[in-house]
Coordinates of C-alpha atoms in Angstrom, one line a residue:
X16 CA 324.0 266.3 160.7
X17 CA 323.6 263.2 162.8
X18 CA 325.3 261.0 160.2
X19 CA 328.3 263.2 160.1
X20 CA 328.6 263.1 163.8
X21 CA 328.5 259.3 163.6
X22 CA 331.4 259.1 161.2
X23 CA 333.6 261.1 163.4
X24 CA 332.7 259.1 166.5
X25 CA 334.2 255.9 165.1
X26 CA 337.6 254.9 166.5
X27 CA 340.4 255.0 163.9
X28 CA 342.7 252.0 163.4
X29 CA 346.2 252.3 164.6
X30 CA 349.2 251.5 162.4
X31 CA 349.6 247.9 163.5
X32 CA 345.9 247.1 162.9
X33 CA 346.2 248.6 159.4
X34 CA 349.2 246.4 158.6
X35 CA 347.5 243.2 159.9
X36 CA 344.4 244.0 158.0
X37 CA 346.3 244.6 154.8
X38 CA 348.2 241.2 155.1
X39 CA 344.9 239.4 155.9
X40 CA 343.4 240.9 152.8
X41 CA 346.4 239.8 150.7
X42 CA 346.1 236.3 152.1
X43 CA 342.4 236.1 151.4
X44 CA 342.7 237.3 147.8
X45 CA 345.8 235.5 146.6
X46 CA 345.0 235.4 142.9
X47 CA 344.1 239.0 142.7
X48 CA 347.2 240.0 144.7
X49 CA 349.4 237.9 142.4
X50 CA 347.9 239.3 139.2
X51 CA 348.3 242.8 140.5
X52 CA 351.9 242.2 141.4
X53 CA 352.5 240.6 138.0
X54 CA 350.9 243.6 136.2
X55 CA 353.1 246.0 138.2
X56 CA 356.3 244.0 137.3
X57 CA 355.4 243.9 133.6
X58 CA 354.6 247.6 133.5
X59 CA 357.9 248.6 135.2
X60 CA 359.9 246.2 133.1
X61 CA 358.2 247.6 129.9
X62 CA 359.0 251.2 130.9
X63 CA 362.6 250.3 131.7
X64 CA 362.9 248.6 128.3
X65 CA 361.4 251.5 126.3
X66 CA 363.6 254.0 128.1
X67 CA 366.7 251.9 127.5
X68 CA 365.9 251.5 123.7
X69 CA 365.2 255.3 123.4
X70 CA 368.5 256.1 125.1
X71 CA 370.4 253.6 122.9
X72 CA 368.9 255.0 119.7
X73 CA 369.6 258.6 120.9
X74 CA 373.2 257.7 121.5
X75 CA 373.5 255.9 118.1
X76 CA 372.0 258.8 116.2
X77 CA 374.3 261.3 118.1
X78 CA 377.3 259.1 117.2
X79 CA 376.3 259.0 113.5
X80 CA 375.7 262.7 113.2
X81 CA 378.9 263.7 115.0
X82 CA 381.0 261.0 113.3
X83 CA 380.3 262.4 109.8
X84 CA 381.9 265.8 110.5
X85 CA 380.6 269.3 110.4
X86 CA 380.9 269.8 106.6
X87 CA 378.9 266.7 105.4
X88 CA 375.2 266.7 104.9
X89 CA 373.4 263.6 103.6
X90 CA 370.2 263.7 101.7
X91 CA 368.0 260.6 101.3
X92 CA 365.0 260.7 99.1
X93 CA 362.3 258.5 100.5
X94 CA 360.3 256.3 98.2
X95 CA 362.7 256.1 95.2
X96 CA 363.0 252.3 95.3
X97 CA 366.0 252.1 93.0
X98 CA 365.0 254.9 90.6
X99 CA 367.5 257.6 90.0
X100 CA 370.0 258.6 92.6
X101 CA 368.8 257.2 95.9
X102 CA 371.5 258.9 98.0
X103 CA 373.6 262.0 97.5
X104 CA 376.3 263.2 99.7
X105 CA 377.2 266.9 99.6
X106 CA 380.5 267.9 101.1
X107 CA 383.2 270.6 100.8

């Protein structure tokens, strides 16, 4: 119980001391700070790129499906490699 009382008796840092301590830590560990920042930038850029590609593909597929009309359905048999009819279009 005495250890718990000791933890609560410590004086907390105010906001300004926390900011100064954070900047001193960043200055003391420049390489680690740079690599962390670089990792965050790469991760955010990768997420933005993946979301952009997915949205573009989604838009392209939507345009392809809606552009063919409501009465056209295309079948494509996978793995034929030039044997028989590779693609058949059924329409009214």
